[in-house]
Short mmCIF file of N, CA and C in Angstrom, two decimals:
data_model
loop_
_atom_site.label_atom_id
_atom_site.label_comp_id
_atom_site.label_asym_id
_atom_site.label_seq_id
_atom_site.Cartn_x
_atom_site.Cartn_y
_atom_site.Cartn_z
N MET A 18 110.72 127.24 89.78
CA MET A 18 110.63 126.68 91.10
C MET A 18 109.32 125.92 91.24
N ALA A 19 109.39 124.74 91.84
CA ALA A 19 108.21 123.91 92.05
C ALA A 19 107.79 123.98 93.51
N ASP A 20 106.56 124.40 93.75
CA ASP A 20 106.02 124.44 95.11
C ASP A 20 105.56 123.05 95.50
N PHE A 21 105.82 122.68 96.76
CA PHE A 21 105.44 121.38 97.25
C PHE A 21 105.09 121.50 98.73
N VAL A 22 103.90 121.05 99.11
CA VAL A 22 103.45 121.10 100.50
C VAL A 22 103.53 119.68 101.05
N PHE A 23 104.15 119.54 102.24
CA PHE A 23 104.34 118.22 102.83
C PHE A 23 104.02 118.24 104.32
N ASP A 24 103.23 117.26 104.75
CA ASP A 24 102.90 117.07 106.16
C ASP A 24 103.18 115.61 106.49
N PHE A 25 104.20 115.36 107.31
CA PHE A 25 104.55 113.99 107.70
C PHE A 25 103.91 113.72 109.05
N GLY A 26 102.59 113.56 109.03
CA GLY A 26 101.79 113.43 110.24
C GLY A 26 102.02 112.12 110.98
N ASN A 27 101.36 111.96 112.12
CA ASN A 27 101.55 110.77 112.94
C ASN A 27 101.09 109.50 112.26
N ALA A 28 99.98 109.52 111.55
CA ALA A 28 99.46 108.32 110.91
C ALA A 28 99.72 108.30 109.41
N ARG A 29 99.68 109.45 108.76
CA ARG A 29 99.79 109.53 107.30
C ARG A 29 100.77 110.63 106.92
N GLY A 30 101.50 110.41 105.85
CA GLY A 30 102.26 111.48 105.20
C GLY A 30 101.37 112.02 104.10
N LYS A 31 101.23 113.33 104.00
CA LYS A 31 100.34 113.94 103.01
C LYS A 31 101.14 114.96 102.20
N TYR A 32 100.88 115.01 100.90
CA TYR A 32 101.58 115.98 100.06
C TYR A 32 100.64 116.57 99.01
N PHE A 33 101.02 117.75 98.56
CA PHE A 33 100.16 118.53 97.67
C PHE A 33 101.01 119.38 96.75
N ARG A 34 100.68 119.35 95.46
CA ARG A 34 101.32 120.24 94.48
C ARG A 34 100.27 121.25 94.03
N PRO A 35 100.31 122.46 94.58
CA PRO A 35 99.27 123.45 94.32
C PRO A 35 99.07 123.78 92.84
N LYS A 36 100.15 123.86 92.09
CA LYS A 36 100.05 124.27 90.68
C LYS A 36 99.18 123.30 89.87
N PHE A 37 99.18 122.03 90.24
CA PHE A 37 98.44 121.02 89.50
C PHE A 37 97.26 120.44 90.28
N ASN A 38 97.03 120.96 91.49
CA ASN A 38 95.99 120.45 92.37
C ASN A 38 96.12 118.94 92.54
N LEU A 39 97.36 118.48 92.66
CA LEU A 39 97.65 117.06 92.83
C LEU A 39 97.96 116.80 94.29
N PHE A 40 97.32 115.80 94.86
CA PHE A 40 97.58 115.47 96.26
C PHE A 40 97.44 113.96 96.46
N ASP A 41 98.11 113.48 97.50
CA ASP A 41 98.03 112.06 97.85
C ASP A 41 98.54 111.90 99.28
N ASP A 42 98.48 110.69 99.76
CA ASP A 42 99.00 110.41 101.10
C ASP A 42 99.52 108.99 101.15
N PHE A 43 100.21 108.66 102.23
CA PHE A 43 100.76 107.33 102.42
C PHE A 43 100.87 107.05 103.91
N ARG A 44 100.89 105.77 104.25
CA ARG A 44 101.02 105.34 105.65
C ARG A 44 102.35 105.84 106.21
N HIS A 45 102.33 106.40 107.41
CA HIS A 45 103.57 106.86 108.05
C HIS A 45 104.29 105.63 108.60
N ALA A 46 105.11 105.02 107.76
CA ALA A 46 105.89 103.85 108.15
C ALA A 46 107.16 103.82 107.32
N ILE A 47 108.30 103.64 107.98
CA ILE A 47 109.59 103.53 107.30
C ILE A 47 110.30 102.31 107.88
N ALA A 48 110.76 101.45 106.98
CA ALA A 48 111.59 100.31 107.38
C ALA A 48 112.93 100.45 106.67
N PHE A 49 114.00 100.43 107.43
CA PHE A 49 115.34 100.52 106.85
C PHE A 49 115.76 99.13 106.41
N LEU A 50 116.17 98.99 105.16
CA LEU A 50 116.53 97.69 104.60
C LEU A 50 118.05 97.57 104.47
N ASN A 51 118.52 96.34 104.51
CA ASN A 51 119.93 96.11 104.19
C ASN A 51 120.02 95.77 102.70
N GLU A 52 121.21 95.61 102.19
CA GLU A 52 121.38 95.36 100.75
C GLU A 52 120.74 94.04 100.33
N ASN A 53 120.78 93.03 101.19
CA ASN A 53 120.14 91.75 100.84
C ASN A 53 118.63 91.91 100.71
N ASP A 54 118.00 92.66 101.64
CA ASP A 54 116.56 92.94 101.54
C ASP A 54 116.25 93.67 100.24
N TRP A 55 117.10 94.65 99.91
CA TRP A 55 116.91 95.44 98.68
C TRP A 55 116.97 94.53 97.45
N ARG A 56 118.03 93.72 97.36
CA ARG A 56 118.18 92.85 96.19
C ARG A 56 117.03 91.86 96.09
N SER A 57 116.61 91.33 97.22
CA SER A 57 115.49 90.39 97.23
C SER A 57 114.20 91.06 96.77
N ALA A 58 113.92 92.24 97.28
CA ALA A 58 112.69 92.96 96.91
C ALA A 58 112.69 93.34 95.44
N VAL A 59 113.83 93.75 94.93
CA VAL A 59 113.91 94.22 93.55
C VAL A 59 113.94 93.04 92.57
N SER A 60 114.53 91.92 92.97
CA SER A 60 114.65 90.79 92.05
C SER A 60 113.31 90.11 91.78
N ARG A 61 112.36 90.24 92.69
CA ARG A 61 111.07 89.57 92.50
C ARG A 61 110.33 90.12 91.29
N ASN A 62 110.02 91.38 91.29
CA ASN A 62 109.23 91.99 90.20
C ASN A 62 109.73 93.37 89.83
N GLY A 63 110.99 93.64 90.02
CA GLY A 63 111.49 94.99 89.81
C GLY A 63 111.16 95.84 91.03
N ILE A 64 111.44 97.10 90.94
CA ILE A 64 111.19 97.99 92.08
C ILE A 64 109.69 98.29 92.15
N GLN A 65 109.10 97.96 93.27
CA GLN A 65 107.67 98.19 93.48
C GLN A 65 107.45 99.48 94.27
N LYS A 66 106.22 99.96 94.24
CA LYS A 66 105.88 101.18 94.98
C LYS A 66 106.23 101.02 96.46
N GLY A 67 106.93 102.02 96.97
CA GLY A 67 107.29 102.03 98.38
C GLY A 67 108.65 101.43 98.68
N ILE A 68 109.25 100.76 97.71
CA ILE A 68 110.62 100.24 97.86
C ILE A 68 111.52 101.21 97.11
N LEU A 69 112.50 101.77 97.80
CA LEU A 69 113.35 102.77 97.16
C LEU A 69 114.68 102.90 97.87
N LYS A 70 115.58 103.58 97.19
CA LYS A 70 116.84 103.98 97.82
C LYS A 70 116.82 105.50 97.85
N VAL A 71 117.13 106.04 99.01
CA VAL A 71 117.21 107.49 99.17
C VAL A 71 118.65 107.81 99.53
N ASN A 72 119.32 108.52 98.65
CA ASN A 72 120.74 108.83 98.82
C ASN A 72 121.53 107.58 99.18
N GLY A 73 121.20 106.46 98.51
CA GLY A 73 121.92 105.22 98.69
C GLY A 73 121.39 104.30 99.78
N GLN A 74 120.51 104.79 100.64
CA GLN A 74 119.96 103.98 101.74
C GLN A 74 118.69 103.25 101.27
N PRO A 75 118.71 101.91 101.23
CA PRO A 75 117.49 101.19 100.86
C PRO A 75 116.45 101.26 101.99
N VAL A 76 115.21 101.56 101.60
CA VAL A 76 114.13 101.66 102.58
C VAL A 76 112.83 101.15 101.96
N ALA A 77 111.89 100.84 102.83
CA ALA A 77 110.51 100.58 102.43
C ALA A 77 109.67 101.63 103.14
N VAL A 78 108.77 102.25 102.40
CA VAL A 78 107.96 103.34 102.94
C VAL A 78 106.49 103.03 102.70
N GLY A 79 105.65 103.49 103.61
CA GLY A 79 104.21 103.32 103.46
C GLY A 79 103.80 101.87 103.64
N ASP A 80 102.83 101.43 102.85
CA ASP A 80 102.33 100.06 102.97
C ASP A 80 103.43 99.03 102.72
N ALA A 81 104.39 99.34 101.87
CA ALA A 81 105.48 98.40 101.59
C ALA A 81 106.31 98.11 102.83
N ALA A 82 106.37 99.03 103.77
CA ALA A 82 107.16 98.86 104.99
C ALA A 82 106.56 97.80 105.91
N ARG A 83 105.30 97.49 105.73
CA ARG A 83 104.64 96.53 106.62
C ARG A 83 105.22 95.12 106.49
N ARG A 84 105.95 94.83 105.40
CA ARG A 84 106.57 93.52 105.21
C ARG A 84 107.87 93.38 106.00
N TYR A 85 108.34 94.47 106.56
CA TYR A 85 109.63 94.50 107.23
C TYR A 85 109.47 95.00 108.66
N THR A 86 110.57 95.01 109.40
CA THR A 86 110.56 95.56 110.75
C THR A 86 110.56 97.08 110.65
N ILE A 87 109.50 97.68 111.12
CA ILE A 87 109.35 99.13 111.03
C ILE A 87 110.05 99.76 112.23
N ALA A 88 110.89 100.73 111.95
CA ALA A 88 111.61 101.42 113.02
C ALA A 88 110.62 102.19 113.89
N ASP A 89 110.93 102.27 115.18
CA ASP A 89 110.11 103.10 116.05
C ASP A 89 110.15 104.53 115.54
N ARG A 90 109.01 105.18 115.62
CA ARG A 90 108.95 106.57 115.19
C ARG A 90 109.66 107.45 116.21
N PRO A 91 110.65 108.20 115.75
CA PRO A 91 111.29 109.13 116.68
C PRO A 91 110.34 110.26 117.06
N THR A 92 110.65 110.92 118.14
CA THR A 92 109.83 112.05 118.59
C THR A 92 110.71 113.28 118.75
N GLY A 93 110.08 114.42 118.87
CA GLY A 93 110.81 115.67 119.10
C GLY A 93 111.79 115.96 117.99
N ALA A 94 112.93 116.51 118.33
CA ALA A 94 113.94 116.91 117.35
C ALA A 94 114.45 115.71 116.56
N ALA A 95 114.46 114.52 117.16
CA ALA A 95 114.97 113.33 116.48
C ALA A 95 114.14 112.97 115.25
N ARG A 96 112.90 113.42 115.23
CA ARG A 96 112.03 113.14 114.09
C ARG A 96 112.44 113.95 112.86
N TYR A 97 113.00 115.11 113.09
CA TYR A 97 113.34 116.03 112.00
C TYR A 97 114.81 115.90 111.63
N ARG A 98 115.17 114.73 111.10
CA ARG A 98 116.52 114.45 110.62
C ARG A 98 116.43 114.00 109.17
N LYS A 99 117.51 114.21 108.43
CA LYS A 99 117.54 113.77 107.04
C LYS A 99 117.27 112.27 106.95
N GLU A 100 117.78 111.51 107.93
CA GLU A 100 117.66 110.05 107.91
C GLU A 100 116.25 109.57 108.23
N TYR A 101 115.35 110.46 108.58
CA TYR A 101 113.98 110.04 108.86
C TYR A 101 112.99 110.92 108.09
N TYR A 102 112.88 112.18 108.49
CA TYR A 102 111.97 113.10 107.81
C TYR A 102 112.33 113.18 106.33
N GLY A 103 113.63 113.26 106.05
CA GLY A 103 114.09 113.38 104.67
C GLY A 103 113.68 112.20 103.81
N ILE A 104 113.67 111.00 104.38
CA ILE A 104 113.26 109.83 103.62
C ILE A 104 111.78 109.91 103.28
N GLY A 105 110.95 110.29 104.24
CA GLY A 105 109.53 110.48 103.95
C GLY A 105 109.30 111.53 102.89
N LEU A 106 110.04 112.63 102.98
CA LEU A 106 109.93 113.70 101.99
C LEU A 106 110.38 113.22 100.62
N ALA A 107 111.52 112.52 100.55
CA ALA A 107 112.04 112.04 99.27
C ALA A 107 111.04 111.09 98.60
N TYR A 108 110.40 110.25 99.40
CA TYR A 108 109.38 109.35 98.85
C TYR A 108 108.22 110.17 98.26
N ALA A 109 107.74 111.14 99.01
CA ALA A 109 106.62 111.97 98.53
C ALA A 109 107.01 112.72 97.25
N LEU A 110 108.22 113.26 97.21
CA LEU A 110 108.68 113.97 96.01
C LEU A 110 108.71 113.03 94.80
N SER A 111 109.24 111.82 95.00
CA SER A 111 109.35 110.89 93.87
C SER A 111 107.98 110.44 93.38
N GLU A 112 107.04 110.26 94.29
CA GLU A 112 105.69 109.86 93.89
C GLU A 112 104.94 111.00 93.20
N SER A 113 105.23 112.21 93.61
CA SER A 113 104.51 113.36 93.06
C SER A 113 105.07 113.81 91.71
N PHE A 114 106.39 113.94 91.61
CA PHE A 114 106.99 114.51 90.40
C PHE A 114 107.38 113.46 89.37
N LYS A 115 107.89 112.32 89.79
CA LYS A 115 108.29 111.22 88.91
C LYS A 115 109.38 111.60 87.92
N LYS A 116 110.03 112.74 88.11
CA LYS A 116 111.15 113.17 87.26
C LYS A 116 112.00 114.14 88.07
N ASP A 117 113.20 114.44 87.57
CA ASP A 117 114.10 115.35 88.27
C ASP A 117 113.48 116.74 88.41
N VAL A 118 113.70 117.35 89.56
CA VAL A 118 113.28 118.73 89.79
C VAL A 118 114.44 119.45 90.47
N ALA A 119 114.95 120.48 89.82
CA ALA A 119 116.17 121.14 90.28
C ALA A 119 115.94 122.20 91.35
N ASN A 120 114.71 122.61 91.56
CA ASN A 120 114.48 123.72 92.48
C ASN A 120 113.11 123.57 93.15
N VAL A 121 113.07 122.90 94.29
CA VAL A 121 111.81 122.68 95.01
C VAL A 121 111.73 123.66 96.17
N MET A 122 110.61 124.35 96.26
CA MET A 122 110.32 125.20 97.42
C MET A 122 109.31 124.44 98.26
N LEU A 123 109.77 123.96 99.42
CA LEU A 123 108.95 123.13 100.29
C LEU A 123 108.21 123.99 101.31
N ILE A 124 106.93 123.70 101.44
CA ILE A 124 106.11 124.31 102.47
C ILE A 124 105.75 123.15 103.40
N ALA A 125 106.35 123.13 104.59
CA ALA A 125 106.30 121.95 105.45
C ALA A 125 105.59 122.26 106.76
N SER A 126 104.69 121.36 107.15
CA SER A 126 103.97 121.54 108.40
C SER A 126 104.68 120.83 109.55
N HIS A 127 104.35 121.27 110.75
CA HIS A 127 104.81 120.61 111.96
C HIS A 127 103.68 120.68 112.98
N ALA A 128 103.71 119.76 113.92
CA ALA A 128 102.70 119.77 114.99
C ALA A 128 102.84 121.03 115.83
N PRO A 129 101.76 121.51 116.43
CA PRO A 129 101.84 122.74 117.24
C PRO A 129 102.92 122.67 118.32
N GLY A 130 103.09 121.51 118.93
CA GLY A 130 104.09 121.38 119.98
C GLY A 130 105.52 121.31 119.48
N ASP A 131 105.68 121.22 118.15
CA ASP A 131 107.02 121.10 117.57
C ASP A 131 107.57 122.40 117.01
N ILE A 132 106.97 123.51 117.36
CA ILE A 132 107.43 124.80 116.83
C ILE A 132 108.91 125.03 117.12
N SER A 133 109.38 124.56 118.26
CA SER A 133 110.79 124.77 118.60
C SER A 133 111.72 123.92 117.72
N TYR A 134 111.16 122.97 116.97
CA TYR A 134 111.98 122.13 116.09
C TYR A 134 111.88 122.56 114.62
N ALA A 135 111.26 123.69 114.36
CA ALA A 135 111.07 124.14 112.98
C ALA A 135 112.40 124.24 112.22
N GLU A 136 113.45 124.70 112.88
CA GLU A 136 114.74 124.80 112.20
C GLU A 136 115.31 123.42 111.91
N HIS A 137 115.07 122.46 112.80
CA HIS A 137 115.51 121.08 112.55
C HIS A 137 114.80 120.54 111.30
N LEU A 138 113.51 120.80 111.19
CA LEU A 138 112.75 120.37 110.02
C LEU A 138 113.33 120.99 108.77
N ARG A 139 113.59 122.28 108.82
CA ARG A 139 114.15 122.98 107.65
C ARG A 139 115.47 122.37 107.23
N GLN A 140 116.36 122.12 108.17
CA GLN A 140 117.66 121.54 107.87
C GLN A 140 117.54 120.10 107.35
N ALA A 141 116.57 119.36 107.87
CA ALA A 141 116.37 117.98 107.43
C ALA A 141 115.90 117.90 105.99
N ALA A 142 115.19 118.91 105.53
CA ALA A 142 114.61 118.88 104.18
C ALA A 142 115.53 119.47 103.12
N LEU A 143 116.33 120.45 103.48
CA LEU A 143 117.19 121.12 102.50
C LEU A 143 118.21 120.17 101.90
N GLY A 144 118.50 120.37 100.64
CA GLY A 144 119.58 119.62 100.01
C GLY A 144 119.14 118.82 98.81
N ILE A 145 120.02 117.93 98.41
CA ILE A 145 119.79 117.12 97.22
C ILE A 145 119.37 115.72 97.65
N TRP A 146 118.30 115.24 97.02
CA TRP A 146 117.75 113.92 97.31
C TRP A 146 117.79 113.09 96.03
N GLU A 147 118.60 112.04 96.04
CA GLU A 147 118.65 111.10 94.92
C GLU A 147 117.81 109.89 95.29
N VAL A 148 116.83 109.61 94.46
CA VAL A 148 115.86 108.55 94.76
C VAL A 148 115.83 107.55 93.62
N GLU A 149 116.06 106.29 93.96
CA GLU A 149 115.90 105.20 93.01
C GLU A 149 114.61 104.50 93.39
N SER A 150 113.63 104.54 92.48
CA SER A 150 112.31 104.00 92.80
C SER A 150 111.70 103.39 91.55
N GLN A 151 110.44 103.05 91.64
CA GLN A 151 109.71 102.52 90.48
C GLN A 151 109.69 103.49 89.32
N HIS A 152 109.98 104.76 89.59
CA HIS A 152 109.99 105.79 88.54
C HIS A 152 111.38 106.00 87.96
N GLY A 153 112.34 105.15 88.34
CA GLY A 153 113.71 105.28 87.87
C GLY A 153 114.54 106.07 88.86
N LEU A 154 115.65 106.59 88.40
CA LEU A 154 116.54 107.39 89.24
C LEU A 154 116.17 108.86 89.06
N THR A 155 115.76 109.50 90.15
CA THR A 155 115.36 110.91 90.10
C THR A 155 116.14 111.69 91.15
N THR A 156 116.35 112.96 90.86
CA THR A 156 117.07 113.83 91.77
C THR A 156 116.23 115.08 92.03
N PHE A 157 116.15 115.46 93.30
CA PHE A 157 115.40 116.64 93.71
C PHE A 157 116.31 117.52 94.53
N LYS A 158 116.25 118.80 94.27
CA LYS A 158 117.00 119.75 95.10
C LYS A 158 115.99 120.63 95.83
N VAL A 159 115.92 120.47 97.13
CA VAL A 159 115.07 121.32 97.96
C VAL A 159 115.92 122.53 98.33
N SER A 160 115.60 123.67 97.76
CA SER A 160 116.43 124.86 97.92
C SER A 160 115.87 125.87 98.91
N GLU A 161 114.60 125.71 99.23
CA GLU A 161 113.97 126.65 100.17
C GLU A 161 112.89 125.91 100.96
N VAL A 162 112.79 126.21 102.25
CA VAL A 162 111.79 125.57 103.11
C VAL A 162 111.11 126.63 103.95
N MET A 163 109.80 126.62 103.92
CA MET A 163 108.99 127.45 104.81
C MET A 163 108.17 126.50 105.68
N THR A 164 108.16 126.74 106.98
CA THR A 164 107.40 125.86 107.87
C THR A 164 106.13 126.56 108.35
N PHE A 165 105.15 125.75 108.75
CA PHE A 165 103.93 126.30 109.32
C PHE A 165 103.35 125.32 110.31
N ASP A 166 102.57 125.83 111.23
CA ASP A 166 101.90 125.04 112.25
C ASP A 166 100.68 124.37 111.63
N GLU A 167 100.50 123.06 111.84
CA GLU A 167 99.40 122.32 111.21
C GLU A 167 98.04 122.96 111.30
N PRO A 168 97.61 123.45 112.48
CA PRO A 168 96.27 124.04 112.53
C PRO A 168 96.11 125.25 111.60
N ILE A 169 97.19 125.98 111.38
CA ILE A 169 97.12 127.13 110.46
C ILE A 169 96.85 126.65 109.05
N GLY A 170 97.44 125.50 108.68
CA GLY A 170 97.26 124.96 107.33
C GLY A 170 96.02 124.09 107.18
N GLY A 171 95.30 123.85 108.26
CA GLY A 171 94.10 123.05 108.17
C GLY A 171 94.35 121.55 108.17
N TYR A 172 95.53 121.12 108.63
CA TYR A 172 95.83 119.68 108.67
C TYR A 172 95.37 119.08 109.96
#
């Protein structure tokens, strides 16, 4: 089992792999792309950092999203959906592991005011994530999720 800590904060997404003391962050920005945007982005120089498909949905994440129309950030329970939180998580997983991981145990933070949405966060993260990115086609299975309040984790 691979431990993975993820905080999809208001300004930055942050992730940490405790076993390897590996950590990084990215701009909290997601732009949903259509197939033409995807083909155009990929045809220029291949798949670049931040351009990816998550379970078939083309998106731009982080700094790459700034070239496109960035979706408004959802709030409350709407933020903790596979179609939003899951995309940020899938991007972080692909950047951190760069290869398939069959059993990820996610330790996920939420804002203090979002404690009532902890189950939404858990459901948004669980499952199989197929990511086509600069690292090739990778698959991650998030099999367990533990949530915590950001101040407890020091975020």
